[in-house]
PDB file of C-alpha atoms in Angstrom:
ATOM      1  CA  UNK A   1     -18.627   4.844  -8.697  1.00 56.00           C
ATOM      2  CA  UNK A   2     -17.728   2.593  -5.892  1.00 70.00           C
ATOM      3  CA  UNK A   3     -14.515   2.014  -4.074  1.00 90.00           C
ATOM      4  CA  UNK A   4     -12.914  -0.740  -2.387  1.00 95.00           C
ATOM      5  CA  UNK A   5     -14.875  -2.257   0.152  1.00 95.00           C
ATOM      6  CA  UNK A   6     -13.379  -5.002   3.001  1.00 97.00           C
ATOM      7  CA  UNK A   7     -15.661  -7.040   5.254  1.00 96.00           C
ATOM      8  CA  UNK A   8     -15.529  -7.669   8.295  1.00 97.00           C
ATOM      9  CA  UNK A   9     -14.496  -4.708   9.519  1.00 96.00           C
ATOM     10  CA  UNK A  10     -13.249  -6.072  12.962  1.00 96.00           C
ATOM     11  CA  UNK A  11     -13.134 -10.353  13.497  1.00 96.00           C
ATOM     12  CA  UNK A  12     -11.492 -12.040  16.738  1.00 98.00           C
ATOM     13  CA  UNK A  13     -10.333 -15.408  16.691  1.00 98.00           C
ATOM     14  CA  UNK A  14      -8.285 -17.546  18.563  1.00 98.00           C
ATOM     15  CA  UNK A  15      -5.202 -19.585  18.148  1.00 98.00           C
ATOM     16  CA  UNK A  16      -5.732 -22.384  15.419  1.00 98.00           C
ATOM     17  CA  UNK A  17      -8.818 -21.264  13.926  1.00 98.00           C
ATOM     18  CA  UNK A  18      -9.394 -20.506  10.174  1.00 98.00           C
ATOM     19  CA  UNK A  19     -10.125 -16.832   8.982  1.00 98.00           C
ATOM     20  CA  UNK A  20     -11.637 -16.166   5.861  1.00 98.00           C
ATOM     21  CA  UNK A  21     -11.465 -12.233   4.464  1.00 98.00           C
ATOM     22  CA  UNK A  22     -13.454 -10.495   2.171  1.00 98.00           C
ATOM     23  CA  UNK A  23     -12.908  -7.634  -0.346  1.00 97.00           C
ATOM     24  CA  UNK A  24     -14.974  -6.008  -3.664  1.00 96.00           C
ATOM     25  CA  UNK A  25     -12.635  -4.253  -5.432  1.00 93.00           C
ATOM     26  CA  UNK A  26     -13.402  -1.137  -7.495  1.00 89.00           C
ATOM     27  CA  UNK A  27     -15.802  -1.148 -10.369  1.00 87.00           C
ATOM     28  CA  UNK A  28     -13.806  -1.930 -14.404  1.00 86.00           C
ATOM     29  CA  UNK A  29     -10.796  -3.438 -11.843  1.00 89.00           C
ATOM     30  CA  UNK A  30      -9.490  -7.158 -12.564  1.00 90.00           C
ATOM     31  CA  UNK A  31      -6.108  -6.635 -10.060  1.00 91.00           C
ATOM     32  CA  UNK A  32      -6.098  -7.393  -6.368  1.00 93.00           C
ATOM     33  CA  UNK A  33      -3.517  -7.212  -4.079  1.00 93.00           C
ATOM     34  CA  UNK A  34      -3.693  -8.466  -0.078  1.00 96.00           C
ATOM     35  CA  UNK A  35      -1.471  -6.757   2.210  1.00 95.00           C
ATOM     36  CA  UNK A  36      -0.648  -7.637   5.973  1.00 96.00           C
ATOM     37  CA  UNK A  37      -0.255  -4.407   7.958  1.00 95.00           C
ATOM     38  CA  UNK A  38       0.838  -4.687  11.947  1.00 93.00           C
ATOM     39  CA  UNK A  39       0.829  -2.047  14.441  1.00 90.00           C
ATOM     40  CA  UNK A  40       3.321   0.572  13.339  1.00 88.00           C
ATOM     41  CA  UNK A  41       4.510  -1.554  10.199  1.00 90.00           C
ATOM     42  CA  UNK A  42       3.955  -0.562   6.413  1.00 91.00           C
ATOM     43  CA  UNK A  43       2.169  -3.155   5.130  1.00 92.00           C
ATOM     44  CA  UNK A  44       3.128  -6.247   3.806  1.00 92.00           C
ATOM     45  CA  UNK A  45       2.263  -7.897   0.320  1.00 91.00           C
ATOM     46  CA  UNK A  46       0.404 -11.099   0.548  1.00 94.00           C
ATOM     47  CA  UNK A  47      -0.158 -11.782  -2.822  1.00 92.00           C
ATOM     48  CA  UNK A  48      -1.896 -10.414  -6.204  1.00 91.00           C
ATOM     49  CA  UNK A  49      -4.637 -11.835  -8.240  1.00 93.00           C
ATOM     50  CA  UNK A  50      -5.125 -11.021 -11.649  1.00 90.00           C
ATOM     51  CA  UNK A  51      -8.029 -12.611 -13.704  1.00 88.00           C
ATOM     52  CA  UNK A  52      -8.790 -14.957 -11.005  1.00 91.00           C
ATOM     53  CA  UNK A  53      -5.013 -16.436 -11.144  1.00 92.00           C
ATOM     54  CA  UNK A  54      -2.601 -15.691  -8.437  1.00 91.00           C
ATOM     55  CA  UNK A  55       0.116 -13.110  -9.715  1.00 87.00           C
ATOM     56  CA  UNK A  56       2.485 -13.125  -7.455  1.00 86.00           C
ATOM     57  CA  UNK A  57       3.316 -13.569  -3.891  1.00 90.00           C
ATOM     58  CA  UNK A  58       5.487 -12.146  -0.565  1.00 89.00           C
ATOM     59  CA  UNK A  59       7.428 -14.047   1.904  1.00 90.00           C
ATOM     60  CA  UNK A  60       4.283 -15.634   3.360  1.00 95.00           C
ATOM     61  CA  UNK A  61       3.699 -19.185   4.246  1.00 96.00           C
ATOM     62  CA  UNK A  62       0.616 -21.854   2.443  1.00 96.00           C
ATOM     63  CA  UNK A  63      -1.537 -21.246   5.013  1.00 98.00           C
ATOM     64  CA  UNK A  64      -2.446 -17.704   3.427  1.00 98.00           C
ATOM     65  CA  UNK A  65      -4.558 -18.546   0.411  1.00 97.00           C
ATOM     66  CA  UNK A  66      -6.572 -16.596  -1.896  1.00 96.00           C
ATOM     67  CA  UNK A  67      -9.418 -16.644  -4.423  1.00 96.00           C
ATOM     68  CA  UNK A  68     -10.091 -14.284  -7.363  1.00 95.00           C
ATOM     69  CA  UNK A  69     -14.093 -14.476  -8.456  1.00 94.00           C
ATOM     70  CA  UNK A  70     -15.365 -13.742 -11.732  1.00 92.00           C
ATOM     71  CA  UNK A  71     -16.898 -10.270 -10.768  1.00 90.00           C
ATOM     72  CA  UNK A  72     -12.525  -9.638  -9.730  1.00 90.00           C
ATOM     73  CA  UNK A  73     -13.862  -9.753  -5.816  1.00 93.00           C
ATOM     74  CA  UNK A  74     -11.454 -11.101  -3.478  1.00 96.00           C
ATOM     75  CA  UNK A  75     -11.377 -13.879  -0.664  1.00 97.00           C
ATOM     76  CA  UNK A  76      -8.143 -14.070   1.617  1.00 98.00           C
ATOM     77  CA  UNK A  77      -7.761 -17.503   3.645  1.00 98.00           C
ATOM     78  CA  UNK A  78      -5.617 -17.873   6.654  1.00 98.00           C
ATOM     79  CA  UNK A  79      -5.666 -21.099   8.019  1.00 97.00           C
ATOM     80  CA  UNK A  80      -4.255 -22.409  11.493  1.00 98.00           C
ATOM     81  CA  UNK A  81      -4.123 -18.771  12.733  1.00 98.00           C
ATOM     82  CA  UNK A  82      -1.231 -17.489  14.805  1.00 98.00           C
ATOM     83  CA  UNK A  83      -1.122 -14.543  17.678  1.00 97.00           C
ATOM     84  CA  UNK A  84       1.220 -12.857  15.300  1.00 96.00           C
ATOM     85  CA  UNK A  85      -1.220 -12.899  12.285  1.00 98.00           C
ATOM     86  CA  UNK A  86      -3.335 -10.335  14.384  1.00 97.00           C
ATOM     87  CA  UNK A  87      -2.920  -7.367  12.186  1.00 97.00           C
ATOM     88  CA  UNK A  88      -4.773  -5.114   9.697  1.00 97.00           C
ATOM     89  CA  UNK A  89      -5.580  -6.680   6.239  1.00 98.00           C
ATOM     90  CA  UNK A  90      -5.585  -4.637   3.448  1.00 97.00           C
ATOM     91  CA  UNK A  91      -7.189  -5.470  -0.078  1.00 96.00           C
ATOM     92  CA  UNK A  92      -6.023  -3.061  -2.895  1.00 94.00           C
ATOM     93  CA  UNK A  93      -7.952  -3.037  -6.616  1.00 93.00           C
ATOM     94  CA  UNK A  94      -6.051  -1.709  -9.740  1.00 89.00           C
ATOM     95  CA  UNK A  95      -7.097  -0.922 -13.072  1.00 84.00           C
ATOM     96  CA  UNK A  96      -5.225  -3.797 -14.182  1.00 74.00           C
ATOM     97  CA  UNK A  97      -2.214  -5.611 -13.943  1.00 66.00           C
ATOM     98  CA  UNK A  98       0.577  -3.239 -15.617  1.00 66.00           C
ATOM     99  CA  UNK A  99      -0.975  -0.541 -13.790  1.00 66.00           C
ATOM    100  CA  UNK A 100       0.842   1.557 -10.666  1.00 73.00           C
ATOM    101  CA  UNK A 101      -1.520   3.522  -9.009  1.00 84.00           C
ATOM    102  CA  UNK A 102      -3.698   0.648  -5.974  1.00 89.00           C
ATOM    103  CA  UNK A 103      -6.585   1.548  -4.706  1.00 92.00           C
ATOM    104  CA  UNK A 104      -6.931   0.530  -0.860  1.00 94.00           C
ATOM    105  CA  UNK A 105     -10.009  -0.208   1.081  1.00 95.00           C
ATOM    106  CA  UNK A 106     -10.345   0.439   4.666  1.00 94.00           C
ATOM    107  CA  UNK A 107      -8.532  -2.785   5.936  1.00 96.00           C
ATOM    108  CA  UNK A 108     -10.323  -5.773   7.988  1.00 97.00           C
ATOM    109  CA  UNK A 109      -8.744  -5.424  12.190  1.00 96.00           C
ATOM    110  CA  UNK A 110      -7.983  -9.311  13.094  1.00 98.00           C
ATOM    111  CA  UNK A 111      -6.971 -10.285  16.446  1.00 97.00           C
ATOM    112  CA  UNK A 112      -6.165 -13.714  17.189  1.00 98.00           C
ATOM    113  CA  UNK A 113      -6.349 -14.620  20.982  1.00 97.00           C
TER     114      UNK A 113
ATOM    115  CA  UNK B   1      12.576  -4.482  -6.386  1.00 62.00           C
ATOM    116  CA  UNK B   2      14.364  -1.870  -4.985  1.00 64.00           C
ATOM    117  CA  UNK B   3      14.275  -0.942  -0.923  1.00 76.00           C
ATOM    118  CA  UNK B   4      13.731   2.159  -0.020  1.00 85.00           C
ATOM    119  CA  UNK B   5      14.905   4.023   3.012  1.00 88.00           C
ATOM    120  CA  UNK B   6      13.012   7.388   4.420  1.00 93.00           C
ATOM    121  CA  UNK B   7      13.876   9.285   7.735  1.00 95.00           C
ATOM    122  CA  UNK B   8      11.114   7.620  10.248  1.00 95.00           C
ATOM    123  CA  UNK B   9       9.845  11.181  11.254  1.00 96.00           C
ATOM    124  CA  UNK B  10       9.477  14.419  10.795  1.00 97.00           C
ATOM    125  CA  UNK B  11       7.578  17.362  12.386  1.00 97.00           C
ATOM    126  CA  UNK B  12       6.275  20.668  10.848  1.00 97.00           C
ATOM    127  CA  UNK B  13       4.148  23.734  11.192  1.00 97.00           C
ATOM    128  CA  UNK B  14       1.133  24.782   9.650  1.00 97.00           C
ATOM    129  CA  UNK B  15       1.823  26.514   5.786  1.00 97.00           C
ATOM    130  CA  UNK B  16       5.148  25.565   5.439  1.00 97.00           C
ATOM    131  CA  UNK B  17       6.366  23.527   2.857  1.00 97.00           C
ATOM    132  CA  UNK B  18       7.642  19.709   3.787  1.00 98.00           C
ATOM    133  CA  UNK B  19      10.010  17.458   1.910  1.00 98.00           C
ATOM    134  CA  UNK B  20      10.699  14.304   2.431  1.00 97.00           C
ATOM    135  CA  UNK B  21      13.202  12.196   0.647  1.00 95.00           C
ATOM    136  CA  UNK B  22      13.487   8.808  -0.196  1.00 93.00           C
ATOM    137  CA  UNK B  23      16.783   7.041  -1.287  1.00 91.00           C
ATOM    138  CA  UNK B  24      16.223   3.809  -3.934  1.00 85.00           C
ATOM    139  CA  UNK B  25      20.002   2.946  -4.329  1.00 79.00           C
ATOM    140  CA  UNK B  26      18.567  -0.207  -6.489  1.00 80.00           C
ATOM    141  CA  UNK B  27      16.221   0.829  -8.306  1.00 84.00           C
ATOM    142  CA  UNK B  28      15.377  -0.761 -11.427  1.00 84.00           C
ATOM    143  CA  UNK B  29      14.883   0.555 -15.332  1.00 85.00           C
ATOM    144  CA  UNK B  30      11.688  -0.418 -15.733  1.00 81.00           C
ATOM    145  CA  UNK B  31      10.779   0.727 -12.055  1.00 85.00           C
ATOM    146  CA  UNK B  32       8.576   3.568 -11.126  1.00 88.00           C
ATOM    147  CA  UNK B  33       8.706   5.572  -7.631  1.00 90.00           C
ATOM    148  CA  UNK B  34       5.652   5.947  -5.984  1.00 91.00           C
ATOM    149  CA  UNK B  35       4.114   7.696  -3.083  1.00 94.00           C
ATOM    150  CA  UNK B  36       1.494   6.811  -1.002  1.00 95.00           C
ATOM    151  CA  UNK B  37       0.050   8.467   2.289  1.00 97.00           C
ATOM    152  CA  UNK B  38      -2.015   6.667   5.087  1.00 96.00           C
ATOM    153  CA  UNK B  39      -4.130   7.922   7.967  1.00 95.00           C
ATOM    154  CA  UNK B  40      -4.943   6.008  11.148  1.00 89.00           C
ATOM    155  CA  UNK B  41      -7.185   2.851  10.793  1.00 84.00           C
ATOM    156  CA  UNK B  42      -7.133   3.663   7.120  1.00 90.00           C
ATOM    157  CA  UNK B  43      -5.742   2.338   3.887  1.00 93.00           C
ATOM    158  CA  UNK B  44      -2.944   4.115   2.131  1.00 94.00           C
ATOM    159  CA  UNK B  45      -4.029   6.775  -0.545  1.00 94.00           C
ATOM    160  CA  UNK B  46      -2.356   7.673  -3.697  1.00 92.00           C
ATOM    161  CA  UNK B  47      -0.404  10.792  -3.625  1.00 95.00           C
ATOM    162  CA  UNK B  48       1.506  10.703  -6.812  1.00 94.00           C
ATOM    163  CA  UNK B  49       4.180   9.078  -9.299  1.00 92.00           C
ATOM    164  CA  UNK B  50       6.493   9.712 -11.600  1.00 92.00           C
ATOM    165  CA  UNK B  51       9.868   8.011 -13.558  1.00 91.00           C
ATOM    166  CA  UNK B  52      11.925  11.037 -13.879  1.00 88.00           C
ATOM    167  CA  UNK B  53      12.319  14.910 -13.419  1.00 88.00           C
ATOM    168  CA  UNK B  54       9.465  16.737 -11.406  1.00 94.00           C
ATOM    169  CA  UNK B  55       5.917  15.780 -11.556  1.00 93.00           C
ATOM    170  CA  UNK B  56       3.327  18.270  -9.910  1.00 94.00           C
ATOM    171  CA  UNK B  57      -0.487  17.512  -9.387  1.00 94.00           C
ATOM    172  CA  UNK B  58      -3.017  18.744  -6.836  1.00 93.00           C
ATOM    173  CA  UNK B  59      -1.963  17.812  -4.346  1.00 92.00           C
ATOM    174  CA  UNK B  60       2.049  17.363  -4.504  1.00 96.00           C
ATOM    175  CA  UNK B  61       5.571  17.455  -6.597  1.00 97.00           C
ATOM    176  CA  UNK B  62       7.614  14.622  -6.653  1.00 97.00           C
ATOM    177  CA  UNK B  63      11.404  15.554  -7.629  1.00 96.00           C
ATOM    178  CA  UNK B  64      13.424  12.999  -9.510  1.00 94.00           C
ATOM    179  CA  UNK B  65      17.076  13.462 -10.253  1.00 93.00           C
ATOM    180  CA  UNK B  66      18.822  12.207 -13.343  1.00 92.00           C
ATOM    181  CA  UNK B  67      20.407   8.859 -11.548  1.00 90.00           C
ATOM    182  CA  UNK B  68      16.637   7.770 -10.261  1.00 90.00           C
ATOM    183  CA  UNK B  69      18.700   6.857  -6.878  1.00 90.00           C
ATOM    184  CA  UNK B  70      16.413   9.111  -5.149  1.00 92.00           C
ATOM    185  CA  UNK B  71      13.440  11.472  -5.028  1.00 94.00           C
ATOM    186  CA  UNK B  72      11.679  14.361  -3.483  1.00 96.00           C
ATOM    187  CA  UNK B  73       7.983  14.755  -2.085  1.00 97.00           C
ATOM    188  CA  UNK B  74       6.970  18.497  -1.671  1.00 98.00           C
ATOM    189  CA  UNK B  75       4.252  19.119   0.372  1.00 97.00           C
ATOM    190  CA  UNK B  76       3.211  22.945  -0.330  1.00 94.00           C
ATOM    191  CA  UNK B  77       1.820  24.909   2.806  1.00 93.00           C
ATOM    192  CA  UNK B  78       0.931  22.108   5.246  1.00 97.00           C
ATOM    193  CA  UNK B  79      -2.157  22.044   6.862  1.00 97.00           C
ATOM    194  CA  UNK B  80      -3.020  19.591  10.459  1.00 97.00           C
ATOM    195  CA  UNK B  81      -4.753  17.231   8.055  1.00 96.00           C
ATOM    196  CA  UNK B  82      -1.384  16.167   6.827  1.00 97.00           C
ATOM    197  CA  UNK B  83      -0.739  14.390  10.009  1.00 97.00           C
ATOM    198  CA  UNK B  84       0.075  11.016   8.163  1.00 97.00           C
ATOM    199  CA  UNK B  85       2.517   8.298   7.381  1.00 97.00           C
ATOM    200  CA  UNK B  86       4.066   8.728   3.730  1.00 97.00           C
ATOM    201  CA  UNK B  87       5.685   5.939   2.086  1.00 95.00           C
ATOM    202  CA  UNK B  88       7.747   6.338  -0.671  1.00 92.00           C
ATOM    203  CA  UNK B  89       7.942   3.020  -3.239  1.00 88.00           C
ATOM    204  CA  UNK B  90       9.567   1.875  -6.460  1.00 81.00           C
ATOM    205  CA  UNK B  91       7.090  -0.194  -8.075  1.00 79.00           C
ATOM    206  CA  UNK B  92       6.765  -2.533 -11.389  1.00 74.00           C
ATOM    207  CA  UNK B  93       3.960  -3.907 -12.756  1.00 70.00           C
ATOM    208  CA  UNK B  94       1.756  -3.283  -9.421  1.00 66.00           C
ATOM    209  CA  UNK B  95       4.131  -5.286  -7.816  1.00 73.00           C
ATOM    210  CA  UNK B  96       4.747  -2.485  -4.619  1.00 77.00           C
ATOM    211  CA  UNK B  97       6.752  -3.129  -2.075  1.00 79.00           C
ATOM    212  CA  UNK B  98       6.026  -0.601   1.833  1.00 84.00           C
ATOM    213  CA  UNK B  99       9.046   0.292   4.026  1.00 82.00           C
ATOM    214  CA  UNK B 100       8.318   1.927   7.599  1.00 84.00           C
ATOM    215  CA  UNK B 101       7.270   4.932   5.978  1.00 94.00           C
ATOM    216  CA  UNK B 102       7.740   8.750   6.875  1.00 97.00           C
ATOM    217  CA  UNK B 103       5.687   9.803  10.137  1.00 97.00           C
ATOM    218  CA  UNK B 104       5.088  13.606   9.359  1.00 98.00           C
ATOM    219  CA  UNK B 105       3.140  15.391  12.224  1.00 98.00           C
ATOM    220  CA  UNK B 106       2.302  18.858  11.503  1.00 97.00           C
ATOM    221  CA  UNK B 107       1.805  21.233  14.538  1.00 97.00           C
ATOM    222  CA  UNK B 108      -0.324  24.164  14.935  1.00 95.00           C
TER     223      UNK B 108
END
């Protein structure tokens, strides 16, 4: 069974650019959540997707958007990058929307210069 | 979801039992209490979850009093590899909100 994978591992962008991060959920999992983790902080919930629909959103502006595909893989898109967007972006999948155990990927480290 | 409060850091020695207590004063009826562990440059890893009383698995025990306003994660006989950040969360329908966590340092 393959765990949650994320790509790329590291990414460097400049302010104002756009970025797309990708996540493959664990086999059989239909729910994907995205988190932003700044250095020394706990992960902050961005949004969750369940069966290709957004199913909850944290306190992030609309320039953070996402997609979930029929195979339950997911993308996080961030437009108009700001310096404060530099963080570790984590994807987590869950067996189903009402199941409370989430399996996290290793994350993508985004640096905005 | 209830906001949780836990100590910023704790130190222990190898072989000791470690108890980390979390308060979640506004926990709702449908919330579960969940603990995650995170090593540097890795995603969090699920440790244990409970609703009330005591839950035990191969890694840890979780104690939740009747009023559910706090919980205690118990790690038996810690080793150096247990050095990590530990998060307690209240969880409802897969909606999880992390706090700053407790940084546990295990010394030889």
